[in-house]
mmCIF file of C-alpha atoms and ligand atoms in Angstrom:
data_model
loop_
_atom_site.group_PDB
_atom_site.id
_atom_site.type_symbol
_atom_site.label_atom_id
_atom_site.label_comp_id
_atom_site.label_asym_id
_atom_site.label_seq_id
_atom_site.Cartn_x
_atom_site.Cartn_y
_atom_site.Cartn_z
ATOM 1 C CA MET A 1 -44.998 -57.356 -18.061
ATOM 2 C CA LYS A 2 -47.957 -59.675 -18.215
ATOM 3 C CA ASP A 3 -50.239 -60.259 -21.183
ATOM 4 C CA ASN A 4 -53.532 -59.190 -19.603
ATOM 5 C CA VAL A 5 -55.893 -56.727 -21.290
ATOM 6 C CA ILE A 6 -57.013 -54.189 -18.682
ATOM 7 C CA LEU A 7 -60.032 -51.891 -18.983
ATOM 8 C CA THR A 8 -60.121 -48.685 -16.956
ATOM 9 C CA GLY A 9 -62.477 -45.716 -16.921
ATOM 10 C CA PHE A 10 -65.162 -43.866 -15.037
ATOM 11 C CA MET A 11 -68.291 -45.492 -13.627
ATOM 12 C CA GLY A 12 -70.751 -46.124 -16.462
ATOM 13 C CA CYS A 13 -68.138 -46.054 -19.250
ATOM 14 C CA GLY A 14 -68.987 -49.676 -20.091
ATOM 15 C CA LYS A 15 -65.973 -51.568 -18.707
ATOM 16 C CA THR A 16 -68.060 -54.585 -17.717
ATOM 17 C CA SER A 17 -70.164 -54.749 -20.899
ATOM 18 C CA VAL A 18 -67.154 -54.127 -23.157
ATOM 19 C CA GLY A 19 -65.164 -56.663 -21.128
ATOM 20 C CA ILE A 20 -67.739 -59.413 -21.616
ATOM 21 C CA ARG A 21 -67.932 -58.823 -25.379
ATOM 22 C CA LEU A 22 -64.160 -58.584 -25.610
ATOM 23 C CA SER A 23 -63.790 -61.891 -23.816
ATOM 24 C CA TYR A 24 -65.679 -63.565 -26.691
ATOM 25 C CA ALA A 25 -63.739 -61.656 -29.354
ATOM 26 C CA LEU A 26 -60.304 -62.389 -27.871
ATOM 27 C CA LYS A 27 -61.224 -65.785 -26.403
ATOM 28 C CA ARG A 28 -60.042 -64.873 -22.937
ATOM 29 C CA THR A 29 -61.784 -65.105 -19.596
ATOM 30 C CA ILE A 30 -62.707 -61.969 -17.695
ATOM 31 C CA ILE A 31 -62.010 -60.877 -14.133
ATOM 32 C CA ASP A 32 -63.731 -57.869 -12.591
ATOM 33 C CA THR A 33 -61.906 -56.252 -9.646
ATOM 34 C CA ASP A 34 -65.165 -55.142 -7.943
ATOM 35 C CA LYS A 35 -66.567 -58.687 -8.170
ATOM 36 C CA TRP A 36 -63.270 -60.154 -6.989
ATOM 37 C CA ILE A 37 -63.320 -57.898 -3.901
ATOM 38 C CA GLU A 38 -67.030 -58.557 -3.254
ATOM 39 C CA LYS A 39 -66.419 -62.296 -3.326
ATOM 40 C CA LYS A 40 -63.434 -62.040 -0.996
ATOM 41 C CA GLN A 41 -65.287 -59.799 1.477
ATOM 42 C CA GLY A 42 -68.612 -61.590 1.170
ATOM 43 C CA MET A 43 -70.466 -58.302 0.645
ATOM 44 C CA VAL A 44 -71.288 -55.825 -2.106
ATOM 45 C CA VAL A 45 -69.199 -52.693 -2.732
ATOM 46 C CA SER A 46 -71.751 -50.291 -1.230
ATOM 47 C CA ASP A 47 -71.769 -52.321 2.015
ATOM 48 C CA ILE A 48 -67.960 -52.344 2.077
ATOM 49 C CA PHE A 49 -67.994 -48.531 1.763
ATOM 50 C CA ALA A 50 -70.633 -48.242 4.503
ATOM 51 C CA LYS A 51 -68.922 -50.640 6.892
ATOM 52 C CA TYR A 52 -65.199 -49.955 6.357
ATOM 53 C CA GLY A 53 -65.072 -46.663 4.424
ATOM 54 C CA GLU A 54 -63.576 -45.673 1.073
ATOM 55 C CA ALA A 55 -59.921 -45.770 2.201
ATOM 56 C CA ALA A 56 -60.244 -49.428 3.194
ATOM 57 C CA PHE A 57 -61.863 -50.223 -0.165
ATOM 58 C CA ARG A 58 -58.958 -48.517 -1.989
ATOM 59 C CA GLN A 59 -56.511 -50.715 -0.081
ATOM 60 C CA MET A 60 -58.555 -53.776 -1.086
ATOM 61 C CA GLU A 61 -58.212 -52.675 -4.734
ATOM 62 C CA THR A 62 -54.426 -52.420 -4.430
ATOM 63 C CA ASP A 63 -54.315 -55.841 -2.743
ATOM 64 C CA CYS A 64 -56.502 -57.233 -5.520
ATOM 65 C CA ILE A 65 -54.155 -55.933 -8.259
ATOM 66 C CA LYS A 66 -51.120 -57.367 -6.445
ATOM 67 C CA THR A 67 -52.813 -60.767 -6.202
ATOM 68 C CA LEU A 68 -53.794 -60.677 -9.883
ATOM 69 C CA ILE A 69 -50.170 -59.888 -10.848
ATOM 70 C CA ALA A 70 -49.040 -62.919 -8.874
ATOM 71 C CA THR A 71 -51.700 -65.308 -10.139
ATOM 72 C CA GLN A 72 -53.204 -64.304 -13.502
ATOM 73 C CA ASP A 73 -52.160 -63.974 -17.116
ATOM 74 C CA HIS A 74 -53.869 -63.811 -20.572
ATOM 75 C CA GLN A 75 -57.073 -62.486 -19.003
ATOM 76 C CA ILE A 76 -59.310 -59.494 -19.521
ATOM 77 C CA ILE A 77 -59.434 -57.465 -16.339
ATOM 78 C CA SER A 78 -62.113 -54.841 -15.849
ATOM 79 C CA THR A 79 -61.364 -52.463 -12.995
ATOM 80 C CA GLY A 80 -63.370 -50.328 -10.559
ATOM 81 C CA GLY A 81 -63.638 -46.710 -11.728
ATOM 82 C CA GLY A 82 -61.536 -45.334 -8.864
ATOM 83 C CA LEU A 83 -58.649 -47.769 -9.091
ATOM 84 C CA PRO A 84 -56.324 -45.510 -11.142
ATOM 85 C CA VAL A 85 -56.818 -42.687 -8.613
ATOM 86 C CA ARG A 86 -54.155 -44.178 -6.324
ATOM 87 C CA GLU A 87 -50.744 -43.352 -7.816
ATOM 88 C CA GLU A 88 -49.364 -46.559 -6.322
ATOM 89 C CA ASN A 89 -51.668 -48.526 -8.612
ATOM 90 C CA HIS A 90 -50.229 -47.055 -11.823
ATOM 91 C CA ALA A 91 -47.016 -49.079 -11.773
ATOM 92 C CA LEU A 92 -49.005 -52.131 -10.674
ATOM 93 C CA LEU A 93 -51.420 -51.770 -13.610
ATOM 94 C CA LYS A 94 -48.476 -51.493 -16.023
ATOM 95 C CA GLU A 95 -47.048 -54.658 -14.551
ATOM 96 C CA LEU A 96 -50.388 -56.422 -14.881
ATOM 97 C CA GLY A 97 -50.838 -55.756 -18.615
ATOM 98 C CA ARG A 98 -51.930 -53.330 -21.331
ATOM 99 C CA VAL A 99 -54.266 -50.619 -20.099
ATOM 100 C CA TYR A 100 -57.159 -49.451 -22.294
ATOM 101 C CA TYR A 101 -58.857 -46.351 -20.922
ATOM 102 C CA LEU A 102 -62.506 -46.147 -21.996
ATOM 103 C CA LYS A 103 -63.070 -42.397 -22.132
ATOM 104 C CA VAL A 104 -66.657 -41.252 -21.663
ATOM 105 C CA SER A 105 -68.379 -37.862 -21.348
ATOM 106 C CA PRO A 106 -70.118 -36.802 -18.091
ATOM 107 C CA GLU A 107 -73.430 -36.496 -20.003
ATOM 108 C CA VAL A 108 -73.332 -40.143 -21.108
ATOM 109 C CA VAL A 109 -72.427 -41.285 -17.583
ATOM 110 C CA TYR A 110 -75.348 -39.335 -16.143
ATOM 111 C CA GLU A 111 -77.813 -40.752 -18.663
ATOM 112 C CA ARG A 112 -76.629 -44.298 -17.990
ATOM 113 C CA LEU A 113 -76.428 -44.099 -14.213
ATOM 114 C CA LYS A 114 -79.283 -41.841 -13.144
ATOM 115 C CA GLY A 115 -81.300 -43.753 -10.581
ATOM 116 C CA ASP A 116 -78.443 -46.179 -9.854
ATOM 117 C CA THR A 117 -78.078 -46.946 -6.158
ATOM 118 C CA THR A 118 -75.090 -49.286 -6.263
ATOM 119 C CA ARG A 119 -72.374 -46.603 -6.577
ATOM 120 C CA PRO A 120 -71.815 -44.980 -3.169
ATOM 121 C CA LEU A 121 -69.822 -42.062 -4.634
ATOM 122 C CA LEU A 122 -72.778 -40.941 -6.767
ATOM 123 C CA GLN A 123 -75.394 -40.936 -4.001
ATOM 124 C CA SER A 124 -75.458 -37.152 -3.909
ATOM 125 C CA GLU A 125 -78.007 -34.319 -4.025
ATOM 126 C CA ASP A 126 -76.684 -33.346 -7.419
ATOM 127 C CA PRO A 127 -75.261 -36.436 -9.159
ATOM 128 C CA GLN A 128 -74.740 -34.561 -12.422
ATOM 129 C CA GLU A 129 -72.404 -32.074 -10.753
ATOM 130 C CA ARG A 130 -70.718 -34.850 -8.780
ATOM 131 C CA ILE A 131 -70.010 -36.799 -11.990
ATOM 132 C CA ARG A 132 -68.575 -33.712 -13.684
ATOM 133 C CA GLU A 133 -66.389 -32.847 -10.702
ATOM 134 C CA LEU A 134 -65.071 -36.391 -10.118
ATOM 135 C CA LEU A 135 -64.475 -37.049 -13.809
ATOM 136 C CA SER A 136 -62.505 -33.848 -14.392
ATOM 137 C CA LYS A 137 -60.349 -34.612 -11.336
ATOM 138 C CA ARG A 138 -59.704 -38.163 -12.500
ATOM 139 C CA GLU A 139 -59.252 -37.653 -16.232
ATOM 140 C CA PRO A 140 -55.509 -36.802 -16.028
ATOM 141 C CA LEU A 141 -54.925 -39.897 -13.879
ATOM 142 C CA TYR A 142 -56.794 -42.217 -16.248
ATOM 143 C CA GLU A 143 -54.801 -40.805 -19.138
ATOM 144 C CA LYS A 144 -51.503 -41.031 -17.297
ATOM 145 C CA CYS A 145 -51.758 -44.743 -16.669
ATOM 146 C CA ALA A 146 -53.274 -45.727 -20.046
ATOM 147 C CA ASP A 147 -51.444 -47.361 -22.934
ATOM 148 C CA SER A 148 -54.392 -46.573 -25.242
ATOM 149 C CA ILE A 149 -57.308 -44.189 -24.961
ATOM 150 C CA ILE A 150 -60.581 -45.379 -26.521
ATOM 151 C CA GLU A 151 -63.298 -42.750 -26.926
ATOM 152 C CA VAL A 152 -66.571 -44.539 -26.176
ATOM 153 C CA SER A 153 -69.292 -41.888 -25.831
ATOM 154 C CA ASN A 154 -70.662 -42.003 -29.366
ATOM 155 C CA LYS A 155 -69.691 -45.508 -30.380
ATOM 156 C CA SER A 156 -71.505 -48.819 -30.509
ATOM 157 C CA PHE A 157 -70.142 -51.834 -28.654
ATOM 158 C CA ASP A 158 -69.135 -53.352 -32.000
ATOM 159 C CA GLU A 159 -67.052 -50.295 -32.878
ATOM 160 C CA ILE A 160 -65.369 -50.249 -29.472
ATOM 161 C CA ILE A 161 -64.554 -53.962 -29.604
ATOM 162 C CA GLU A 162 -63.240 -53.650 -33.151
ATOM 163 C CA GLU A 163 -60.920 -50.827 -32.102
ATOM 164 C CA ILE A 164 -59.470 -52.771 -29.179
ATOM 165 C CA VAL A 165 -59.151 -56.023 -31.156
ATOM 166 C CA GLN A 166 -57.354 -54.100 -33.933
ATOM 167 C CA LYS A 167 -54.869 -52.641 -31.441
ATOM 168 C CA GLU A 168 -54.290 -56.071 -29.948
ATOM 169 C CA THR A 169 -53.724 -57.531 -33.428
ATOM 170 C CA ASP A 170 -51.340 -54.707 -34.484
ATOM 171 C CA ARG A 171 -49.226 -55.413 -31.445
ATOM 172 C CA LYS A 172 -48.329 -58.906 -32.611
HETATM 173 C C1 S3P B 1 -65.944 -46.535 -7.963
HETATM 174 C C2 S3P B 1 -66.394 -47.279 -9.034
HETATM 175 C C3 S3P B 1 -67.148 -48.538 -8.874
HETATM 176 C C4 S3P B 1 -66.761 -49.212 -7.558
HETATM 177 C C5 S3P B 1 -66.935 -48.259 -6.416
HETATM 178 C C6 S3P B 1 -66.074 -47.004 -6.561
HETATM 179 C C7 S3P B 1 -65.233 -45.251 -8.207
HETATM 180 O O1 S3P B 1 -66.872 -49.420 -9.965
HETATM 181 O O2 S3P B 1 -65.441 -49.692 -7.597
HETATM 182 O O3 S3P B 1 -68.286 -47.910 -6.319
HETATM 183 O O4 S3P B 1 -64.586 -44.718 -7.288
HETATM 184 O O5 S3P B 1 -65.313 -44.755 -9.366
HETATM 185 P P1 S3P B 1 -67.489 -49.224 -11.457
HETATM 186 O O6 S3P B 1 -66.563 -48.290 -12.192
HETATM 187 O O7 S3P B 1 -67.450 -50.596 -12.044
HETATM 188 O O8 S3P B 1 -68.854 -48.680 -11.324
#
């Protein structure tokens, strides 16, 4: 198993923001799977969804994880919110490193992402209901492939970072 620190969780849980702060705290560089895919495809995620569809994007995520396993170590890797939905990715994530699931409530996601236009899966008539429905379907999958679950809804960034850094320190 590799020594990467992986962040998973629903859209809006703070993977990117936590990842950036964590990269300072742990002195590691950060890779974001969405950004990695966007760079490779030369277009943003919403355009990839529109042009090739969600299934093709999911395959790109699996390909991305396989490439990261082959090429990266000692990194922080923040993942797209749907990546743990594919069962195939669970074993790959385990191989890639330690998985921290940032668990967030649907209310916090809605507050953070209302008005967002960059997430194709939330462009719905009723985003609040869509968030609730998607999150409850995904929760067991996030939990299944996590090594640690970090509740983030009512915590500051400092508290979240401290919790992860503590777990990383205890491991040694
Ligand atoms: C998705 C989450 C997004 C992005 C894509 C699909 C999902 O990433 O990968 O829009 O299925 O939850 P973020 O979690 O970084 O928003």
